[in-house]
């Protein structure tokens, strides 16, 4: 029997009524299988006694004690039972909030075994969260002398109920569950699923729990990698005719550049050219920090496709960024003879119809646009290369949809939001990964300063010195306008404030509520130097390249994620002058907020920032991961299990090399698991 074949409802379990079932559902647990896969977040080792006195060392108490007195504190409905207990090492109190009924079970003179964390408060050791049972023989212990799991829970679910329900399911199904991986694909001794689940939930020792979690993590990582790799093979299988490329176009572009490619750019361009010569379609993820030159590499890939008589599509997440790419493409590619067009939702009427006709006739070599490229009216004569910029802003299905515009075109996806290697392998298991880590010569690291709210004037003084020297600046805020609910500065209000503070300088305002033409006009004015200070929201996070801008001020920086902060900082430091980033923060910071600002102060490398972001926030909220839909790891940790991830990817490729369709009977279970995982 396989775990996914278990039938039944949570309500069938003893102790689970409608309210408890709803509480389980709120945790994402809707079936018995979900509950068996609900991994403990920690364990309480109750095998070794720990007397009351050990609480002073910050250790949990696990002792045999006697109830010596009762008392009450508070009045009316808040009247609360207070129980005094004592063992051979000292005394402590149990505060029974909402549990005055325990006066009977904890009668004076009763001997109990108790487990809990006690704190020294008001001159005594106290605990309000504890578990106990009356003294019984060791054979009758249900809570002591063993290791107990501690589960992720909510206020409506007790640990006692979750443990009880898991025990019921293990007693009912554990001995009937089969291993889900072929022996050749399993880790360890290939233990049956039921045995692994017993070891995970109620281990005999902590090493057993660790081994069980590792084996279960391996299972889910292997299934995930099999699904991703198989999807990639399906998209890129089959032969393609590859006309030889003389590299005339790319040579013309490179010769016209006023600089040489960096070593990393040379390496990545070589990888892309090699892929584009193979008889199968390319699938490659290009990662590079802000300002590292990814777009130029993408344009050189366009040259390879166009020279073979193919067309290219270049998709960006915003019209502002698409237009900037179109401007750059016109400057870099049109002199080499490549015909370029911009297509977005703003293009309508006869202009739209004419553009689509030219595209279908093959008269347009490179079409640049936004989500509008998904439109059914967009038809290519021979789409050979699909490029997706800032790909983390698109879902996996959108990426596949663009590829379906052609006959298995080459795919190049790019991101300026560095993704840690393990996360990239999870999200893009069907793609090869290329990295650009070196920056163009002459770039100086951006100096980052922290300033608490209330000390902005020092930041503005610095800003004024830079502006007086002919430089430009960004001032970024978390809100467009005042809401009345949040006590935060907003872009519209600060635009007025800063106009008064800097009367000698020209200011512009940009945010997402402005129409595209107004945003484009403002950005062009800033780029041409007609605006000195650009007041904005995070709409300027990507795609803005103004080399004369040397100051980035981000107010309420604690409201932005690490990725956004790093992207915003990357808007400056694009010229030869020294640049600065000022993070203005609320002094009442959370621990996570303090960590983020510390990372920004100490780290310049976007990949290091991304690794820290992964540690702080976890994979579920980073780099658009949630859009992927399939990433719900129950056992694996992308930081802790990095090496396991690499092994899983290698094993997945090996299995699919031998059996691409997983049609071998020994892989039948794997085929079913992959199908279930992708539903």
XYZ file of C-alpha atoms in Angstrom:
679
model
C 0.000 0.000 0.000
C 1.268 3.471 -0.915
C 0.814 6.495 1.305
C -1.244 8.306 -1.338
C -3.666 5.345 -1.434
C -4.811 5.875 2.171
C -8.502 6.774 2.159
C -10.606 8.385 4.842
C -11.193 11.688 6.584
C -9.553 13.317 9.567
C -12.958 13.297 11.278
C -12.692 9.499 11.417
C -9.895 9.817 14.000
C -10.710 9.641 17.714
C -10.766 13.097 19.255
C -11.290 14.983 15.975
C -14.571 16.848 15.688
C -15.629 19.603 13.268
C -13.607 22.300 15.080
C -10.406 20.220 15.204
C -10.832 19.179 11.576
C -11.100 22.841 10.549
C -8.012 23.635 12.649
C -6.095 20.889 10.812
C -7.304 22.285 7.472
C -5.986 25.715 8.460
C -2.545 24.086 8.725
C -2.908 22.621 5.235
C -3.658 19.141 6.612
C -6.743 17.807 4.827
C -6.143 14.039 4.725
C -4.569 11.219 6.758
C -1.594 11.229 4.381
C -1.063 14.957 5.014
C -1.024 14.314 8.762
C 1.512 11.487 8.466
C 3.697 13.866 6.445
C 3.347 16.659 9.033
C 6.938 16.616 10.259
C 7.806 17.548 13.855
C 9.575 20.892 14.171
C 11.438 19.683 17.259
C 11.612 16.884 19.831
C 11.389 16.802 23.614
C 13.762 14.233 25.063
C 12.021 13.066 28.226
C 14.212 10.042 28.857
C 16.547 11.663 31.359
C 15.339 13.292 34.612
C 15.977 17.010 35.071
C 15.044 18.424 38.510
C 13.408 21.785 39.150
C 16.759 23.406 39.975
C 17.923 22.822 36.359
C 15.385 25.429 35.237
C 17.784 28.099 36.508
C 20.192 26.935 33.759
C 17.537 27.505 31.089
C 16.898 23.762 30.729
C 13.435 22.147 30.619
C 12.283 20.422 33.802
C 11.529 16.689 33.656
C 10.974 15.469 37.180
C 8.903 13.550 39.717
C 7.330 16.113 42.053
C 4.684 16.428 44.752
C 1.831 18.952 44.818
C 2.231 20.838 48.121
C -0.244 23.728 47.917
C -2.911 25.580 45.932
C -3.506 29.303 45.564
C -5.434 31.645 43.257
C -4.661 35.016 41.746
C -6.862 37.454 39.845
C -10.596 38.076 40.250
C -13.845 37.077 38.588
C -13.432 35.385 35.214
C -9.678 35.956 35.414
C -9.324 34.074 38.683
C -6.517 31.570 37.987
C -5.365 28.436 39.790
C -1.764 28.438 41.004
C -0.249 25.074 42.009
C 2.914 24.718 44.084
C 5.078 21.662 43.411
C 8.291 20.415 44.972
C 10.996 17.849 44.247
C 14.262 17.086 45.996
C 15.956 20.123 44.382
C 13.452 22.890 45.002
C 9.995 24.402 44.518
C 8.119 25.930 41.584
C 4.610 27.015 40.626
C 2.263 26.042 37.819
C 0.024 28.868 36.548
C -3.081 27.157 35.172
C -4.534 29.885 32.920
C -7.984 28.796 31.779
C -7.500 25.418 33.463
C -8.863 25.807 36.973
C -10.393 22.354 36.523
C -6.925 20.918 37.172
C -7.413 21.498 40.904
C -8.811 17.971 41.143
C -6.112 16.217 39.121
C -3.444 18.225 40.937
C -4.787 17.740 44.427
C -2.437 18.504 47.309
C -0.367 15.429 48.122
C -0.529 14.046 44.555
C 2.772 12.873 43.066
C 3.156 13.722 39.396
C 5.648 13.515 36.587
C 5.938 16.933 34.999
C 7.663 18.400 31.938
C 7.885 22.095 31.115
C 10.018 25.184 30.779
C 10.125 27.317 33.912
C 11.148 30.972 34.162
C 12.210 32.912 37.208
C 9.614 35.672 37.631
C 8.393 37.646 40.605
C 10.807 35.850 42.903
C 9.811 32.283 41.964
C 10.122 29.671 39.231
C 6.923 29.614 37.157
C 5.526 27.666 34.203
C 2.259 28.147 32.327
C 2.943 25.632 29.522
C 3.522 22.157 30.961
C 2.482 18.536 30.664
C 1.999 16.105 33.548
C 0.629 12.735 34.497
C 0.097 11.132 37.841
C 2.845 8.812 39.018
C 2.451 5.415 37.377
C 4.706 2.471 36.626
C 7.232 2.985 33.780
C 5.259 0.609 31.558
C 2.227 2.921 31.822
C 4.016 6.149 30.910
C 2.617 7.869 27.826
C 4.459 11.183 28.194
C 7.672 10.318 30.014
C 10.734 8.151 29.530
C 10.431 8.650 25.758
C 11.157 11.175 22.992
C 8.060 13.140 22.040
C 7.533 15.120 18.814
C 6.685 18.826 18.882
C 4.619 19.783 15.827
C 3.903 23.030 14.002
C 0.444 23.868 15.344
C -2.037 26.682 15.872
C -4.011 27.918 18.864
C -6.858 25.492 18.168
C -4.718 22.329 18.120
C -2.889 20.867 21.120
C 0.277 18.818 20.846
C -1.589 16.065 22.708
C -4.273 15.828 19.998
C -1.811 15.897 17.104
C 0.309 13.164 18.722
C -2.766 11.069 19.393
C -3.968 11.349 15.797
C -0.541 10.518 14.367
C -0.295 7.458 16.672
C -3.698 6.254 15.505
C -2.651 6.512 11.862
C 0.696 4.810 12.462
C -0.992 1.950 14.348
C -3.481 1.586 11.506
C -1.262 1.942 8.439
C 2.484 1.900 9.182
C 2.956 -1.865 8.775
C 1.048 -1.811 5.480
C 2.929 1.014 3.724
C 5.410 0.088 0.989
C 8.650 1.839 0.062
C 7.993 4.433 -2.642
C 11.406 4.441 -4.324
C 13.071 1.544 -6.128
C 15.891 0.130 -4.009
C 18.433 1.531 -6.482
C 17.045 5.043 -5.970
C 16.638 4.988 -2.185
C 19.115 6.157 0.426
C 20.238 4.080 3.390
C 18.753 0.613 3.543
C 15.594 1.524 1.613
C 13.358 1.173 4.688
C 9.597 0.926 4.045
C 7.690 4.180 4.251
C 5.879 3.079 7.401
C 9.118 2.432 9.259
C 10.505 5.821 8.209
C 7.367 7.544 9.465
C 7.557 5.749 12.829
C 11.182 6.821 13.192
C 10.268 10.385 12.271
C 7.315 10.830 14.638
C 8.234 8.662 17.625
C 11.941 7.826 17.391
C 13.809 5.637 19.872
C 16.690 8.116 19.708
C 17.395 11.440 18.017
C 19.787 9.876 15.497
C 16.921 7.716 14.207
C 14.798 10.833 13.725
C 17.624 12.486 11.787
C 18.101 9.453 9.528
C 14.361 9.226 8.850
C 14.118 12.906 7.961
C 17.105 12.595 5.603
C 15.554 9.603 3.829
C 12.195 11.372 3.477
C 13.906 14.564 2.283
C 15.737 12.511 -0.336
C 12.439 11.044 -1.553
C 10.779 14.415 -2.076
C 13.860 16.002 -3.645
C 14.296 13.104 -6.052
C 10.633 13.186 -7.063
C 10.810 16.956 -7.509
C 13.961 16.714 -9.637
C 12.546 13.856 -11.707
C 9.473 15.949 -12.479
C 11.452 19.051 -13.383
C 14.062 17.218 -15.456
C 11.431 15.171 -17.280
C 9.466 18.336 -18.097
C 12.618 19.871 -19.531
C 13.313 16.812 -21.648
C 9.769 16.867 -23.005
C 10.105 20.521 -23.967
C 13.499 20.046 -25.571
C 13.511 16.544 -27.004
C 13.687 15.796 -30.703
C 16.085 16.939 -33.372
C 16.292 20.424 -34.820
C 18.002 21.450 -37.996
C 20.748 23.885 -37.053
C 22.083 26.005 -39.913
C 25.687 27.033 -39.340
C 26.220 30.512 -37.892
C 29.030 32.594 -39.334
C 28.751 34.984 -36.377
C 28.765 37.950 -38.765
C 26.065 39.801 -36.814
C 27.506 39.201 -33.344
C 30.977 40.170 -34.598
C 29.578 43.442 -35.943
C 27.900 44.174 -32.606
C 31.019 43.353 -30.589
C 33.257 45.469 -32.813
C 30.977 48.481 -32.340
C 31.055 48.286 -28.544
C 33.316 50.797 -26.748
C 34.436 48.071 -24.320
C 35.314 44.387 -24.212
C 33.253 41.635 -22.626
C 34.219 40.603 -19.101
C 35.647 37.088 -18.620
C 32.321 35.868 -17.192
C 30.419 37.316 -20.150
C 32.806 35.547 -22.535
C 32.273 32.247 -20.698
C 28.485 32.545 -20.658
C 28.333 33.576 -24.323
C 30.385 30.479 -25.157
C 27.957 28.270 -23.198
C 24.965 29.756 -25.019
C 26.578 29.430 -28.438
C 27.434 25.785 -27.731
C 23.823 25.095 -26.690
C 22.465 26.781 -29.787
C 24.554 24.510 -32.025
C 23.131 21.297 -30.538
C 20.311 19.432 -32.277
C 18.058 19.889 -29.238
C 16.577 23.193 -28.016
C 18.573 25.147 -25.434
C 17.232 25.643 -21.919
C 19.424 27.952 -19.853
C 19.048 30.204 -16.812
C 21.370 33.220 -16.840
C 21.983 34.692 -13.410
C 23.882 37.901 -12.901
C 23.993 40.669 -10.358
C 22.506 44.054 -11.184
C 24.649 45.803 -13.801
C 26.649 42.704 -14.746
C 25.757 42.824 -18.459
C 23.174 40.052 -18.933
C 21.126 41.997 -21.484
C 24.099 42.396 -23.802
C 24.643 38.620 -23.739
C 20.966 38.122 -24.564
C 21.308 40.490 -27.542
C 24.320 38.504 -28.785
C 22.197 35.325 -28.532
C 19.599 37.117 -30.699
C 22.332 37.668 -33.292
C 22.978 33.897 -33.403
C 19.285 33.154 -33.984
C 18.700 35.874 -36.584
C 21.753 34.847 -38.596
C 20.207 31.374 -38.916
C 16.996 32.886 -40.310
C 15.056 32.625 -37.042
C 13.140 35.186 -35.003
C 13.528 36.032 -31.328
C 11.067 37.090 -28.610
C 12.231 39.109 -25.599
C 9.723 39.381 -22.754
C 10.005 41.772 -19.791
C 7.689 42.092 -16.764
C 6.851 45.795 -17.179
C 6.288 48.117 -20.107
C 8.881 50.508 -18.694
C 11.535 47.786 -18.776
C 10.393 46.515 -22.187
C 10.755 50.012 -23.640
C 14.213 50.395 -22.146
C 15.238 47.065 -23.688
C 13.816 48.228 -27.023
C 15.812 51.484 -26.836
C 19.002 49.564 -26.040
C 18.332 46.999 -28.765
C 17.815 49.784 -31.294
C 21.144 51.332 -30.284
C 23.114 48.040 -30.243
C 21.428 45.738 -32.775
C 19.835 47.905 -35.458
C 23.205 49.127 -36.817
C 23.987 45.456 -37.542
C 20.792 45.197 -39.619
C 18.518 43.450 -37.105
C 14.873 44.572 -37.410
C 13.293 45.290 -34.002
C 9.740 46.018 -32.840
C 8.151 46.821 -29.468
C 4.802 45.199 -28.697
C 2.718 45.922 -25.609
C -0.856 46.460 -24.538
C -0.446 50.139 -25.428
C 0.037 49.303 -29.117
C -3.383 49.346 -30.791
C -5.347 50.038 -33.946
C -3.697 49.941 -37.351
C -0.202 50.021 -35.845
C -0.946 46.790 -33.979
C -2.354 45.042 -37.037
C 0.575 46.091 -39.228
C 3.103 44.951 -36.616
C 1.428 41.530 -36.300
C 1.338 41.101 -40.088
C 5.046 41.909 -40.374
C 5.825 39.514 -37.510
C 3.888 36.633 -39.105
C 5.615 37.325 -42.422
C 9.056 37.126 -40.783
C 9.847 40.804 -41.414
C 10.574 41.425 -37.715
C 13.671 39.718 -36.303
C 13.271 40.625 -32.629
C 9.957 41.326 -30.899
C 10.248 42.913 -27.443
C 7.240 43.159 -25.173
C 5.450 42.343 -21.933
C 2.753 39.772 -21.100
C 1.106 40.899 -24.348
C 3.420 38.449 -26.138
C 1.201 35.642 -24.767
C -1.715 36.973 -26.837
C -3.118 34.460 -29.328
C -2.835 37.084 -32.085
C 0.970 37.106 -31.747
C 2.265 34.663 -34.361
C 5.855 34.222 -35.473
C 6.965 32.844 -38.809
C 9.862 30.974 -37.206
C 10.466 31.647 -33.525
C 13.902 30.249 -32.727
C 14.777 31.968 -29.429
C 12.601 32.968 -26.472
C 14.182 35.264 -23.855
C 12.493 36.047 -20.546
C 13.940 38.844 -18.417
C 13.412 39.064 -14.650
C 11.988 35.576 -14.975
C 11.154 35.283 -11.260
C 8.201 37.575 -12.000
C 6.673 34.981 -14.290
C 5.351 31.525 -13.457
C 6.543 28.228 -14.895
C 3.410 27.895 -17.050
C 3.951 31.355 -18.544
C 7.488 30.413 -19.445
C 6.235 27.297 -21.206
C 3.486 29.278 -22.982
C 6.006 31.531 -24.694
C 7.951 28.503 -25.922
C 4.787 27.138 -27.523
C 4.821 30.123 -29.921
C 7.466 28.235 -31.913
C 8.640 24.727 -32.737
C 10.649 24.037 -29.576
C 12.634 27.287 -29.633
C 15.782 27.855 -27.603
C 14.978 29.294 -24.174
C 17.080 31.805 -22.245
C 15.670 33.028 -18.930
C 17.454 35.759 -16.995
C 17.294 37.156 -13.499
C 19.065 40.003 -11.774
C 17.744 38.663 -8.473
C 20.480 36.153 -7.656
C 19.054 32.809 -6.638
C 21.093 30.495 -4.403
C 22.333 27.427 -6.252
C 20.136 24.983 -4.358
C 17.022 27.076 -4.941
C 17.877 27.545 -8.619
C 18.198 23.776 -8.968
C 14.772 23.366 -7.392
C 12.964 25.997 -9.450
C 14.827 25.372 -12.678
C 15.743 21.695 -12.558
C 14.969 21.586 -16.278
C 17.521 24.285 -17.110
C 21.284 24.617 -17.156
C 22.578 27.496 -15.031
C 25.075 30.163 -16.151
C 26.520 32.811 -13.836
C 27.960 36.283 -14.431
C 29.662 37.251 -11.188
C 32.262 39.800 -12.323
C 31.212 43.388 -12.874
C 32.336 45.602 -15.775
C 35.679 47.337 -15.065
C 35.598 50.758 -13.434
C 32.609 50.062 -11.189
C 33.144 50.971 -7.532
C 31.282 49.179 -4.723
C 28.314 51.188 -3.443
C 28.934 52.439 0.108
C 25.908 51.656 2.302
C 24.997 53.781 5.336
C 22.282 53.136 7.940
C 20.307 55.986 9.518
C 17.480 55.811 12.040
C 14.306 57.781 11.373
C 14.792 61.206 12.931
C 18.292 61.582 11.506
C 17.240 62.077 7.881
C 18.612 65.611 7.824
C 22.178 64.273 7.824
C 21.244 62.108 4.831
C 19.712 65.114 3.041
C 22.861 67.183 3.688
C 24.933 64.469 1.998
C 22.420 64.320 -0.826
C 22.693 68.074 -1.336
C 26.483 67.863 -1.662
C 26.177 65.201 -4.362
C 23.483 67.143 -6.222
C 25.563 70.317 -6.065
C 28.396 68.365 -7.718
C 26.104 67.627 -10.661
C 25.018 64.140 -9.600
C 21.491 62.714 -9.401
C 19.599 60.772 -6.741
C 16.683 58.446 -6.053
C 14.431 58.720 -2.975
C 12.293 55.591 -2.569
C 9.272 55.037 -0.299
C 7.098 51.996 0.523
C 3.753 53.715 -0.222
C 2.403 55.751 -3.113
C 0.117 57.909 -0.981
C -0.855 58.299 2.664
C -3.299 55.611 3.801
C -4.267 56.870 7.244
C -3.655 53.365 8.602
C 0.126 53.069 8.397
C 2.422 55.686 9.891
C 4.780 55.579 6.917
C 6.191 58.185 4.571
C 4.733 58.035 1.068
C 6.080 59.030 -2.334
C 3.457 61.684 -3.146
C 3.748 63.394 0.240
C 7.552 63.295 0.244
C 7.643 64.681 -3.298
C 6.063 67.853 -1.929
C 8.287 67.830 1.171
C 11.503 67.346 -0.797
C 10.594 70.115 -3.262
C 10.630 72.479 -0.293
C 13.809 70.961 1.162
C 15.707 71.138 -2.170
C 14.353 74.284 -3.874
C 17.401 74.608 -6.173
C 16.922 71.200 -7.758
C 14.419 69.616 -10.156
C 12.292 66.728 -8.877
C 10.276 64.035 -10.626
C 7.714 61.559 -9.299
C 7.105 58.016 -10.526
C 4.927 55.182 -9.213
C 2.730 52.377 -10.528
C -0.514 54.376 -10.646
C 0.791 56.722 -13.320
C 0.038 55.778 -16.926
C 2.832 54.240 -18.971
C 3.489 57.333 -21.085
C 3.875 59.546 -18.007
C 6.246 57.027 -16.402
C 8.265 56.771 -19.600
C 8.491 60.557 -19.972
C 9.649 60.949 -16.364
C 12.278 58.222 -16.716
C 13.619 59.708 -19.938
C 13.866 63.122 -18.255
C 15.791 61.578 -15.384
C 18.072 59.667 -17.761
C 18.804 62.820 -19.758
C 19.651 64.789 -16.601
C 16.573 67.058 -16.664
C 15.498 65.695 -13.254
C 17.892 65.784 -10.290
C 15.901 63.794 -7.709
C 13.561 60.989 -8.705
C 10.994 60.329 -5.967
C 9.608 56.839 -6.422
C 8.251 53.595 -5.068
C 9.865 50.243 -5.813
C 8.715 50.617 -9.443
C 12.347 51.636 -10.138
C 13.613 48.326 -8.705
C 14.493 46.883 -12.119
C 15.599 48.120 -15.500
C 16.606 51.691 -14.649
C 20.131 52.554 -15.766
C 21.323 56.119 -15.144
C 25.096 56.274 -14.726
C 25.063 59.804 -13.279
C 22.855 58.774 -10.322
C 25.101 58.316 -7.267
C 22.676 58.383 -4.300
C 19.906 55.965 -3.383
C 17.844 56.870 -0.310
C 15.385 54.183 0.839
C 13.137 55.356 3.671
C 11.425 52.790 5.915
C 14.004 50.315 4.592
C 12.779 47.730 7.102
C 9.585 47.433 5.030
C 11.487 46.073 1.998
C 12.828 42.551 1.509
C 16.527 41.887 1.008
C 16.071 41.195 -2.671
C 14.267 44.511 -3.241
C 16.850 46.429 -1.191
C 19.701 44.918 -3.202
C 17.943 45.633 -6.500
C 17.264 49.234 -5.505
C 20.863 49.725 -4.406
C 21.888 48.400 -7.813
C 20.302 51.436 -9.485
C 23.364 53.467 -8.429
C 27.046 52.689 -8.863
C 26.676 52.348 -12.638
C 29.193 55.047 -13.502
C 32.759 55.801 -12.526
C 31.892 58.071 -9.569
C 31.591 56.753 -6.016
C 27.959 55.986 -5.153
C 26.070 55.728 -1.883
C 22.979 53.969 -0.530
C 21.223 55.275 2.595
C 18.866 52.908 4.423
C 16.620 54.942 6.724
C 14.863 52.667 9.213
C 12.432 52.646 12.118
C 14.429 52.092 15.348
C 11.726 49.661 16.539
C 13.094 46.852 14.377
C 12.167 43.176 14.471
C 15.004 40.656 14.650
C 14.463 39.810 10.967
C 14.590 43.526 10.134
C 17.884 43.925 12.003
C 19.313 40.931 10.123
C 18.310 42.350 6.734
C 19.905 45.726 7.372
C 23.044 44.090 8.750
C 23.365 42.000 5.576
C 22.909 45.078 3.372
C 25.530 46.978 5.330
C 28.102 44.183 5.122
C 27.446 42.508 1.741
C 27.820 43.807 -1.814
C 27.648 40.461 -3.627
C 24.074 39.744 -4.688
C 24.620 35.998 -4.398
C 25.719 36.356 -0.770
C 22.672 38.565 -0.136
C 20.418 35.922 -1.709
C 21.890 33.171 0.483
C 21.195 35.243 3.594
C 17.684 35.999 2.329
C 17.059 32.282 1.956
C 18.215 31.679 5.543
C 16.098 34.506 6.960
C 12.892 34.071 4.977
C 12.984 30.490 3.762
C 12.310 29.423 0.165
C 8.553 29.960 0.191
C 8.727 33.737 -0.103
C 11.874 34.380 -2.057
C 12.384 35.272 -5.693
C 8.864 34.505 -6.823
C 9.093 30.899 -5.690
C 5.438 30.780 -4.724
C 4.513 31.274 -8.385
C 6.032 27.903 -9.149
C 3.142 26.194 -7.369
C 4.915 22.900 -6.800
C 7.392 23.986 -4.132
C 6.104 22.651 -0.836
C 8.982 20.868 0.810
C 7.946 19.043 3.973
C 11.261 17.471 4.952
C 14.034 19.024 2.874
C 15.720 22.293 3.778
C 17.370 24.071 0.866
C 20.184 25.399 3.037
C 20.848 22.313 5.143
C 20.285 19.818 2.323
C 22.230 21.526 -0.471
C 24.409 18.478 -1.133
C 21.356 16.202 -1.059
C 19.722 18.394 -3.704
C 22.716 18.027 -6.011
C 22.733 14.242 -5.521
C 18.982 14.117 -6.259
C 19.399 16.040 -9.494
C 22.245 13.786 -10.637
C 20.259 10.647 -9.746
C 17.170 11.970 -11.545
C 19.177 12.561 -14.715
C 20.673 9.078 -14.464
C 17.249 7.426 -14.073
C 15.768 9.370 -16.987
C 18.779 8.657 -19.185
C 18.014 4.927 -18.822
C 14.226 5.247 -18.898
C 13.093 8.662 -20.299
C 9.388 7.846 -20.062
C 9.657 5.946 -16.750
C 7.969 3.041 -18.552
C 10.039 0.335 -16.874
C 7.793 -1.527 -14.391
C 10.293 -0.840 -11.581
C 9.661 2.904 -12.111
C 5.853 2.711 -12.187
C 5.528 4.079 -8.657
C 7.860 6.954 -9.482
C 5.759 7.817 -12.525
C 2.645 8.010 -10.362
C 4.343 10.086 -7.691
C 5.596 12.610 -10.251
C 2.115 12.919 -11.731
C 0.654 13.475 -8.249
C 3.368 15.995 -7.329
C 2.609 18.119 -10.399
C -1.167 18.127 -10.005
